[in-house]
XYZ file of C-alpha atoms in Angstrom:
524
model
C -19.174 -36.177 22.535
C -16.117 -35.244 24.414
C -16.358 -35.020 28.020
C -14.474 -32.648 30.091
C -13.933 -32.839 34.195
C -14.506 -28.803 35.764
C -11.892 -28.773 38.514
C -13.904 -26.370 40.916
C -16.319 -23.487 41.296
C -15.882 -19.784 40.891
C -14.508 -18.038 43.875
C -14.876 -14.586 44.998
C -11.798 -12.058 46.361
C -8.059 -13.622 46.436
C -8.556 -15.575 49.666
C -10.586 -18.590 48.740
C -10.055 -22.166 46.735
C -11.462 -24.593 44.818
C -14.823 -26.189 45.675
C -13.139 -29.165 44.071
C -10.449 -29.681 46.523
C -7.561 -28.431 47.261
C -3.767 -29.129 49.146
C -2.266 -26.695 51.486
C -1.437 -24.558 48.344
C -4.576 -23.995 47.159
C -3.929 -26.120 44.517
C -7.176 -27.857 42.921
C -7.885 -31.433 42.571
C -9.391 -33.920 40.673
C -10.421 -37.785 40.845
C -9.086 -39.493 38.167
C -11.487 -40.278 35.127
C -11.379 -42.885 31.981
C -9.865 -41.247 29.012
C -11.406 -40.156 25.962
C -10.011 -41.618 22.855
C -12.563 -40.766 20.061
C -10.838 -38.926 17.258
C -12.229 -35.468 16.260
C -9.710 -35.293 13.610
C -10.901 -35.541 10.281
C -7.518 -36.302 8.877
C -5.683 -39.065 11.502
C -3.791 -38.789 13.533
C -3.514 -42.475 14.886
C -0.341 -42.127 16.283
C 2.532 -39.582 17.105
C 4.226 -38.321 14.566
C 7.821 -36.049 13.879
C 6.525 -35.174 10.576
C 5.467 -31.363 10.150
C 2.018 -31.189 8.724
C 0.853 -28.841 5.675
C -2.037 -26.916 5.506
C -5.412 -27.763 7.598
C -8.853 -28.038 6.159
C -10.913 -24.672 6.925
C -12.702 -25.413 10.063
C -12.186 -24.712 13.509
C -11.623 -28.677 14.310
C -9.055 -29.193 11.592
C -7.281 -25.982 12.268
C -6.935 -27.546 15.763
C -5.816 -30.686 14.882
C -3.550 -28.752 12.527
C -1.411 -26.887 15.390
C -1.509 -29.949 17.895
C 0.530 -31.924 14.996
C 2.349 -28.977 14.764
C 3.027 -28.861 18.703
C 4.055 -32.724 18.870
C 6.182 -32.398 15.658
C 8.358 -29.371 17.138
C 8.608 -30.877 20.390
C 10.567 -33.803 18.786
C 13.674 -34.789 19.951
C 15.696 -32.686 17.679
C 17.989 -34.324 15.522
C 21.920 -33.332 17.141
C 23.846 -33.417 13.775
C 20.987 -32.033 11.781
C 19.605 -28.574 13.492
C 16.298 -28.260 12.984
C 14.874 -31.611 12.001
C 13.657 -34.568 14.386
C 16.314 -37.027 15.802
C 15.640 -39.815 13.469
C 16.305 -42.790 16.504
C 13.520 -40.627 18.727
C 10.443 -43.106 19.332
C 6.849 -42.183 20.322
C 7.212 -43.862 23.429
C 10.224 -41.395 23.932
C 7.974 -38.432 23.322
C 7.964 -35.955 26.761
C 10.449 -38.406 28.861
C 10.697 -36.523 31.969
C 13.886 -34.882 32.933
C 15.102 -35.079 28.947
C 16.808 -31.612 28.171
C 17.418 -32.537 25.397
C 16.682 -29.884 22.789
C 13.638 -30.367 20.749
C 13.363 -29.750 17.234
C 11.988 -26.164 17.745
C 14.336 -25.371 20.317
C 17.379 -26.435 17.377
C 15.708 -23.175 15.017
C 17.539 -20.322 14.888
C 17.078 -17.830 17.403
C 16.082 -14.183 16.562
C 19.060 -12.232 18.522
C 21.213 -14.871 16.827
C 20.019 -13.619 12.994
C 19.062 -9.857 13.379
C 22.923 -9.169 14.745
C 24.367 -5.567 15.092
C 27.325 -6.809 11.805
C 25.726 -8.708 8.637
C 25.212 -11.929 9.247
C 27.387 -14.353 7.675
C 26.301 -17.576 8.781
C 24.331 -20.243 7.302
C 21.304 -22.702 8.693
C 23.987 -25.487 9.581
C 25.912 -23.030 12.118
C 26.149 -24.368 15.505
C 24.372 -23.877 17.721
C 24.496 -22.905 21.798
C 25.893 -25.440 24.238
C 23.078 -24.211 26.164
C 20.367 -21.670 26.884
C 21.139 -18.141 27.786
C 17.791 -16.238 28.847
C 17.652 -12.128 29.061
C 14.128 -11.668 27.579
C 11.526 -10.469 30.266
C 9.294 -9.342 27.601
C 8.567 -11.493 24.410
C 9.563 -7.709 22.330
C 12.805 -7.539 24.123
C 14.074 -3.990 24.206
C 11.493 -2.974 22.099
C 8.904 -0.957 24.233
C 5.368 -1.080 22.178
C 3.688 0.516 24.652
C 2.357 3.765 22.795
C 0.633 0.745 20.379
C 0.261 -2.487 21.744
C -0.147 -2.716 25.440
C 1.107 -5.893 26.099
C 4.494 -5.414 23.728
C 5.853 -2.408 26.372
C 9.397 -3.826 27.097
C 8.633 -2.206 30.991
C 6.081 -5.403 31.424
C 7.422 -8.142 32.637
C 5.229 -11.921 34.279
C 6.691 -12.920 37.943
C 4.975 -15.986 39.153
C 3.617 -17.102 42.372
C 7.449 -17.835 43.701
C 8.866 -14.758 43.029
C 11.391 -15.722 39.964
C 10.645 -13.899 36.226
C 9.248 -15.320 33.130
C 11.814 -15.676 30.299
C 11.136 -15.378 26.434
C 12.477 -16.909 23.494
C 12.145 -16.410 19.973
C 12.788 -18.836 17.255
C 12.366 -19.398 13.784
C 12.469 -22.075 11.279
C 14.667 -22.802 8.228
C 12.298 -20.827 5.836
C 11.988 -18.338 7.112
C 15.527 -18.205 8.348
C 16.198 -18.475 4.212
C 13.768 -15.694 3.445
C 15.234 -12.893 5.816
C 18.950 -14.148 4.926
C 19.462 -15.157 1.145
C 17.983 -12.098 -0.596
C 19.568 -9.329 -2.483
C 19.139 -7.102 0.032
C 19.847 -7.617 3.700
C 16.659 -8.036 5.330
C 18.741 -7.859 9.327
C 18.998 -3.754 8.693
C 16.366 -0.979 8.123
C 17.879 -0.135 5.377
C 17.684 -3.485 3.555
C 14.499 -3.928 4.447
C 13.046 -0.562 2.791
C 14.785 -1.937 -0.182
C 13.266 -4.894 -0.082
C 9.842 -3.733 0.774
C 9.430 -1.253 -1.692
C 10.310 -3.312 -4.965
C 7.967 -2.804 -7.645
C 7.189 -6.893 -7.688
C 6.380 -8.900 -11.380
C 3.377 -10.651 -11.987
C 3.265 -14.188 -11.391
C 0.552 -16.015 -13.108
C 0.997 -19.264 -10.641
C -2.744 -19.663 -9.398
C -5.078 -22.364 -10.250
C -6.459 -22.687 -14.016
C -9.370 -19.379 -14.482
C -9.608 -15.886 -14.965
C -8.057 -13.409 -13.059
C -7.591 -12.447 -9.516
C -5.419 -15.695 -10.679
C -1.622 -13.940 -10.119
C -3.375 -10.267 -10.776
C -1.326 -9.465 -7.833
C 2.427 -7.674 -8.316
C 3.959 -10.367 -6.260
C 7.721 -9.511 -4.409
C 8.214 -7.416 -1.582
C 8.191 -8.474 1.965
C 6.195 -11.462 1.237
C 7.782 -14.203 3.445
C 7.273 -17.531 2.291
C 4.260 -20.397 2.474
C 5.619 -23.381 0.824
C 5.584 -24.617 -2.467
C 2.322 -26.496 -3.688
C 0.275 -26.981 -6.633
C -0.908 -23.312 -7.732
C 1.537 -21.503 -5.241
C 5.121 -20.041 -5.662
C 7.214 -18.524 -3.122
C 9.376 -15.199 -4.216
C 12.387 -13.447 -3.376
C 11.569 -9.458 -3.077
C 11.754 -8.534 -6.214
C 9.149 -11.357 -7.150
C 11.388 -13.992 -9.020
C 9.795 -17.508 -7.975
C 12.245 -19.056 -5.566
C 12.207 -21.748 -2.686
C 12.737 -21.678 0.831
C 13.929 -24.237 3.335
C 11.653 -27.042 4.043
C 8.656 -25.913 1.900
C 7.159 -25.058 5.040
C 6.012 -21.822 4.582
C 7.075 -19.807 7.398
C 7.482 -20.396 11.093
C 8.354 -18.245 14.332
C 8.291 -19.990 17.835
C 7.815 -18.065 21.200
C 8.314 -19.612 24.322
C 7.851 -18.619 27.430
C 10.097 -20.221 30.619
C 9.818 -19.948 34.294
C 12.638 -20.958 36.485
C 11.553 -24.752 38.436
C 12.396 -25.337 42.084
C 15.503 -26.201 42.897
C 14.801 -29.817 44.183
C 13.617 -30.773 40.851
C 10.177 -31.777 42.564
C 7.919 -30.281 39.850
C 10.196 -31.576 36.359
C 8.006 -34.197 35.701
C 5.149 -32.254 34.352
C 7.256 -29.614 32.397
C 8.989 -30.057 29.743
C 12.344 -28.548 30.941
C 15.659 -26.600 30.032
C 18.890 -25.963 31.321
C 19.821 -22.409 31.119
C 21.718 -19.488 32.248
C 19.244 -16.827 32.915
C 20.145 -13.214 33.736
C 18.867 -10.666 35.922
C 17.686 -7.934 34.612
C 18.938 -5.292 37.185
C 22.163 -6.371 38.271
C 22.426 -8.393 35.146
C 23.857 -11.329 37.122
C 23.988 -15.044 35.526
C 22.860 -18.045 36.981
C 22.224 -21.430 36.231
C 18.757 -23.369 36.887
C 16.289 -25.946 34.920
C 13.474 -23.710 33.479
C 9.912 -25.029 32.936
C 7.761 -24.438 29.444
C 4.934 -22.238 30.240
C 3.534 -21.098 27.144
C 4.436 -21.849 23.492
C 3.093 -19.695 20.602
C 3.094 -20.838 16.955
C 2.917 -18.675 14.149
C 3.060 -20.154 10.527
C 2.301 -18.850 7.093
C 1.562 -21.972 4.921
C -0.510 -21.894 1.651
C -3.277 -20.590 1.305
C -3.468 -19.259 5.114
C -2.047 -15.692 3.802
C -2.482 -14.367 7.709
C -0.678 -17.471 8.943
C -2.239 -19.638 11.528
C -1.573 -18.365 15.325
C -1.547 -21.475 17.728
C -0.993 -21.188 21.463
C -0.095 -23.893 24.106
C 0.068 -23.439 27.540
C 0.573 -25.704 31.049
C -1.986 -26.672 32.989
C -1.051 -24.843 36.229
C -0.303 -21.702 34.999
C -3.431 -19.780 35.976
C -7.154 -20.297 37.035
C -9.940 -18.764 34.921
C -11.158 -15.263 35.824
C -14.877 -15.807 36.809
C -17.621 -12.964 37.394
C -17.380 -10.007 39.538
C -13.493 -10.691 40.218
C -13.204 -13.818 41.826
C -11.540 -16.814 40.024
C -12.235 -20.473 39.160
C -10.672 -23.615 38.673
C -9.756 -23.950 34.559
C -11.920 -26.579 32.763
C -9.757 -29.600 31.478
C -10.177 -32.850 29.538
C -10.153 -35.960 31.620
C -6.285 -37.417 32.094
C -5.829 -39.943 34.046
C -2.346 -40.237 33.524
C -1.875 -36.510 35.034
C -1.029 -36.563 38.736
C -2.946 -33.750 41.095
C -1.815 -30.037 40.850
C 0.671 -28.212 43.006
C -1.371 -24.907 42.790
C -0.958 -22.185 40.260
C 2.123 -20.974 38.426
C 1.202 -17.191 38.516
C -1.789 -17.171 41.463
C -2.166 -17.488 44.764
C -5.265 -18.619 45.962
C -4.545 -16.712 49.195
C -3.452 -13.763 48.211
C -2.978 -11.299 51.147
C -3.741 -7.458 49.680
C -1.410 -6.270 52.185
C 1.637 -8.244 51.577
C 1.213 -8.247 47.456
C 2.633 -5.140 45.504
C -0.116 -5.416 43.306
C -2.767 -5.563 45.853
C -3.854 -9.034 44.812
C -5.605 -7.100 41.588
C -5.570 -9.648 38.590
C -3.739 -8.825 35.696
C -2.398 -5.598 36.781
C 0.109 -4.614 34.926
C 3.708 -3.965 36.469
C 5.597 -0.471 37.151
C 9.268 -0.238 36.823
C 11.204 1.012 39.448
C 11.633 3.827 40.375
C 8.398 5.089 39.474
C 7.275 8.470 38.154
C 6.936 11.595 40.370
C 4.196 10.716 43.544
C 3.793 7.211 41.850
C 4.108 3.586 43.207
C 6.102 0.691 41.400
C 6.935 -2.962 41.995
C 10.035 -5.022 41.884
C 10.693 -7.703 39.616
C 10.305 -9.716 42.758
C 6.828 -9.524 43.414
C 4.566 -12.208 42.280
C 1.360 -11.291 40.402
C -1.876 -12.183 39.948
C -3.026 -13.398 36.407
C -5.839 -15.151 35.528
C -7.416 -16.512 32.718
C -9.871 -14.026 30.711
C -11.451 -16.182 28.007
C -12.067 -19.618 28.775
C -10.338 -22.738 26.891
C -13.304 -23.953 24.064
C -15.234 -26.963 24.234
C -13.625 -27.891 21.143
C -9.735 -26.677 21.751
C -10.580 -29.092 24.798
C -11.747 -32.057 22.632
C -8.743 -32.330 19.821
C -6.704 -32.058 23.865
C -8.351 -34.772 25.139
C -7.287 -36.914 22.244
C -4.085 -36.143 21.965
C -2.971 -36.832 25.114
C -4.987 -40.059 24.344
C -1.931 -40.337 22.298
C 0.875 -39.713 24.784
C 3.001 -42.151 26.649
C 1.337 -42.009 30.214
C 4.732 -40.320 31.956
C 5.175 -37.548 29.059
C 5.495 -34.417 30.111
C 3.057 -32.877 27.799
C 0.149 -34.618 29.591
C 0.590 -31.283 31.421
C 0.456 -29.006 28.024
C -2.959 -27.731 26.506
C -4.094 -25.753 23.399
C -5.765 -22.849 24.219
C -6.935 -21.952 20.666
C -5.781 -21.246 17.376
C -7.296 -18.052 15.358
C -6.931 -18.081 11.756
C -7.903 -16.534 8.366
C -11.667 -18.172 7.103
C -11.454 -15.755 4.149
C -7.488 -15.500 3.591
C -8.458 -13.419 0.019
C -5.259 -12.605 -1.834
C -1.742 -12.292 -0.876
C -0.008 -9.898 0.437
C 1.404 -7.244 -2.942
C 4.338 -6.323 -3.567
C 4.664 -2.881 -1.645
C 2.489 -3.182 0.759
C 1.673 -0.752 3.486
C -0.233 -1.009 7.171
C -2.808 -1.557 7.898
C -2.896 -5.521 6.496
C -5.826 -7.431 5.706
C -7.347 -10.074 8.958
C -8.882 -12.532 6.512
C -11.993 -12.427 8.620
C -10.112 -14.537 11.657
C -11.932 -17.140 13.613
C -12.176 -16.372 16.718
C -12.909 -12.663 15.137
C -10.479 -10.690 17.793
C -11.395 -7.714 19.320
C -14.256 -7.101 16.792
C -16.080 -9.781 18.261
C -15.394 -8.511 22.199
C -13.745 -10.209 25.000
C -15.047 -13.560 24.544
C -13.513 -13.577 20.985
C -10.068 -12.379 22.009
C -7.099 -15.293 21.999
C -4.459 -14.915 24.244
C -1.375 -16.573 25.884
C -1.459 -15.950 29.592
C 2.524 -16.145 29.888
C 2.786 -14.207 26.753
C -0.179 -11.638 26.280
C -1.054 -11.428 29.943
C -1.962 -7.926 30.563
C -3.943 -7.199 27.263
C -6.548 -9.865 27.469
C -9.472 -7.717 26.933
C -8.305 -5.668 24.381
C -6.557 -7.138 21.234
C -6.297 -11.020 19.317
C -3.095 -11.849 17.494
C -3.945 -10.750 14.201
C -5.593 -7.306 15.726
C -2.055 -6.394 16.996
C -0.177 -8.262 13.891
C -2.021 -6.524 11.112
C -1.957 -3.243 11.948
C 1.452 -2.359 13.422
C 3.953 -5.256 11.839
C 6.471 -2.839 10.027
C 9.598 -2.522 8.896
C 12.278 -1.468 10.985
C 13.579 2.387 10.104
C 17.324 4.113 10.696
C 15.493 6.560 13.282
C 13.786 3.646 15.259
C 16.787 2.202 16.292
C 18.059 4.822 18.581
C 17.566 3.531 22.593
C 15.806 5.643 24.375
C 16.815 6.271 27.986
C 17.224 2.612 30.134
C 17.898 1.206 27.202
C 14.585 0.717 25.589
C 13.805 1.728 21.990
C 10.464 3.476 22.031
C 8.244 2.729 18.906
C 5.162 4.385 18.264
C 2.092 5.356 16.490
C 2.481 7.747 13.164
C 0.340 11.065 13.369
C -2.886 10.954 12.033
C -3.219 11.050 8.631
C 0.763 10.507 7.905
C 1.378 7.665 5.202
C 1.380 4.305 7.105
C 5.180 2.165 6.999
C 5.708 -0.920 4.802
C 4.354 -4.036 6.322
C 6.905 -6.613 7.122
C 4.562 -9.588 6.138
C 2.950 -10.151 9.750
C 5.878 -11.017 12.173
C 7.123 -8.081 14.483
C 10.723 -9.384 14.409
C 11.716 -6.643 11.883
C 10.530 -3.467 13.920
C 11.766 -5.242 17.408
C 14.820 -7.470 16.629
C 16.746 -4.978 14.029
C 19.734 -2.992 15.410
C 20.994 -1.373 12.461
């Protein structure tokens, strides 16, 4: 059995702090305590690894085995001549050196700005990339505002932490997938390419496992992105000739979320860090500072897994846990010894003064852009917010944790990172037809989502933090992942292109597999 240290007791109101402990920041601590190195993992591993796993057994342990091999190969030191790969001279006991910003193989995908351009695109996977980071995102949807359907997608919500500075967002994805959206017949970066695309009539592919039929019953084609090649499993272009992607990968988009660090540097040895340019969003001034990982989602569509697998990592500071009747308490963690004693929260203050907070100290709130509607109040981009944790971290995201960091060298940054959970298909069914429409199939996700209440709901605190209660990843992803359209694109006054629900009873859009990048990132 895995044993886990609870840093603290529940608190009530915005003023108090840990029973565990705490430094003039309210920040919790902990004694140190002996490691845990007993491997939950049915399948290794023993050791770190740069190699990008296939598909996990179907279990919530192997799933979560699955995306922390996932999380250690991405966070490779990325290969500088070879985008997208792992730098081949990168040791274990290299993995998380504090201070590298150097970028990691994730970080060496393509960004989505960078493919969904506003003039075809006409470059290939080996295109250089950035000297450096340039950050504009406030919201993970960019100028997409989702508000009229997804509550946490409205491009008017943006995460300030505890010091005042903004969270930025990035969006990456991998070779495949990269492949998919850019070698077709049709160009997948405009609405109009991808109506083409998603309404092809599809062949039949009889590529499933020796039986009778559902075996390739399906008209396969369409916006189907790709899972990798394996035995009993083909990957198709849209109009459903068998065809190979990339790495074989199955398909792969990255968000990251990045707070700006203090300027002495005194906190880079627990993130992993990032030189960038960020910009403001009002004056739309540029400056330079080293940004801090807060929150990394991974999305993947590999075989079998038809509603792709939907991983999210966070740091260990970024919030306490909201506990009952509105106080908060200290997250539960694995024992680390090699983890030094907190600072205090990322996005909370422990002593939280309702009269000198915009939001009143309320958790979660969501923000209000200035200036505000007739006789109502807003806040600045300024003012630091609340957030806490709604569902707790599992016993057993906390266990497959515990022994990867038993893996880590003892001054790697990502002694600092934990899962926070993984939902997936148990039941993944069929794949996706040729020509299909929303709503799209959940594959009976564990945890279940919003079906099964709050306590079932996954989310990122950096990158879902206002919707908590209310939707999982595949809740939002199945039902409102369509294609872009030539109407949609107009901006809507500020700047923000307004997407919203269909009437009732209108025909629903073509689905654009499960990723959002088609209705958010298109501009023509």
């Amino acid at each position: 059995m895995v044993g886990v240290v609870t840093l603290g007791l529940a608190v009530s109101g915005c003023t108090g702090s840990g029973a565990g402990g705490s430094n003039a920041n309210g920040a919790v601590t902990t004694a140190a305590a002996t490691p845990v190195t007993t491997n939950p993992c049915k399948a290794g591993p023993n050791t770190l690894a740069s190699t990008m796993v296939s598909s996990p057994a179907r279990d919530d342990t192997s799933v979560y085995c699955f995306a922390w091999q996932e999380f250690v190969a991405l966070n490779w030191q990325a290969d500088p001549t070879n985008p997208g790969y792992p730098n081949p001279k990168a040791l274990p006991a290299s993995f998380g050196t504090p201070g590298d910003t150097s970028p990691k193989v994730w970080e060496s995908y393509m960004e989505a700005s960078a493919v969904f351009t506003a003039t075809p695109i006409k470059g290939t996977w080996q295109a250089k990339r950035p000297a450096s980071k340039v950050l504009s995102r406030t919201s993970k949807f960019g100028a997409a505002d989702l508000s009229d359907i997804y509550q946490a997608g409205s491009g008017h919500h943006w995460l300030t932490n505890a010091r005042g500075d903004l969270t930025y967002y990035e969006i990456m994805m991998n070779r495949d997938e990269y492949e998919f959206i850019t070698t077709q017949k049709f160009d997948l970066t405009s609405a109009a390419g991808q109506l083409a695309c998603a309404s092809q009539p599809g062949k039949y592919l009889n590529d499933g496992p020796p039986g009778p039929p559902p075996r390739g019953a399906l008209m396969r084609g369409g916006m189907t992105m790709p899972e990798g090649q394996s035995n009993g499993w083909d990957d198709t272009d849209c109009e459903g000739n068998i065809k190979t992607y990339g790495d074989h990968v199955g398909a792969m988009e990255v968000k990251a979320s990045w707070t700006p660090l203090p300027a002495d540097h005194s906190l880079d040895y627990r993130y992993k860090t990032a030189i960038a340019e960020i910009v403001d969003p009002t004056t739309k001034a540029k400056r330079q500072v080293t940004v801090g990982l807060v929150g990394l989602h991974i999305a993947r569509k590999t075989v079998a897994f038809h509603q792709w697998i939907w991983a999210t990592f966070e740091q260990i500071d970024n919030t306490p846990d909201e506990a009952p009747g509105g106080g908060f308490v200290a997250p539960t963690l694995p024992a680390n010894p090699n983890q030094k004693p907190s600072p205090g929260y990322t996005f909370f203050n422990p002593k939280c003064d309702p009269k000198a907070n915009a939001f009143k100290c309320v958790h979660n709130a969501p923000p209000t852009p200035c200036p505000p509607a007739p006789g109502g109040t807003c806040q600045p981009f300024t003012a630091p917010m609340q957030i806490t944790r709604v569902t707790p971290v599992s016993a057993t995201a906390n266990s497959v944790t515990a022994y990867f960091w038993s893996l880590l060298p003892a001054k790697s940054v990502f002694n600092y990172y934990r899962l926070v959970g993984v939902q997936w298909p148990t039941d993944s069914g069929n794949p996706l037809p040729a020509g299909q429409r929303l709503p799209l199939p959940q594959g009976a996700p564990s945890p279940k989502g919003a079906a099964g209440g709050t306590a079932q709901i996954l989310a990122d605190a950096t990158l879902e933090s206002f919707q908590q209660t209310q939707a999982g990843c595949m809740d939002c992803h199945a039902n409102y992942t369509a294609i872009a359209s030539a109407p949609g694109l107009q901006a809507s006054a500020g700047g923000w292109r307004k997407v919203s629900k269909l009437a009732a009873g209108a025909q629903q859009p073509y689905a654009s597999d499960y990723s959002f990048l088609f209705l958010t990132e298109t501009k023509r």
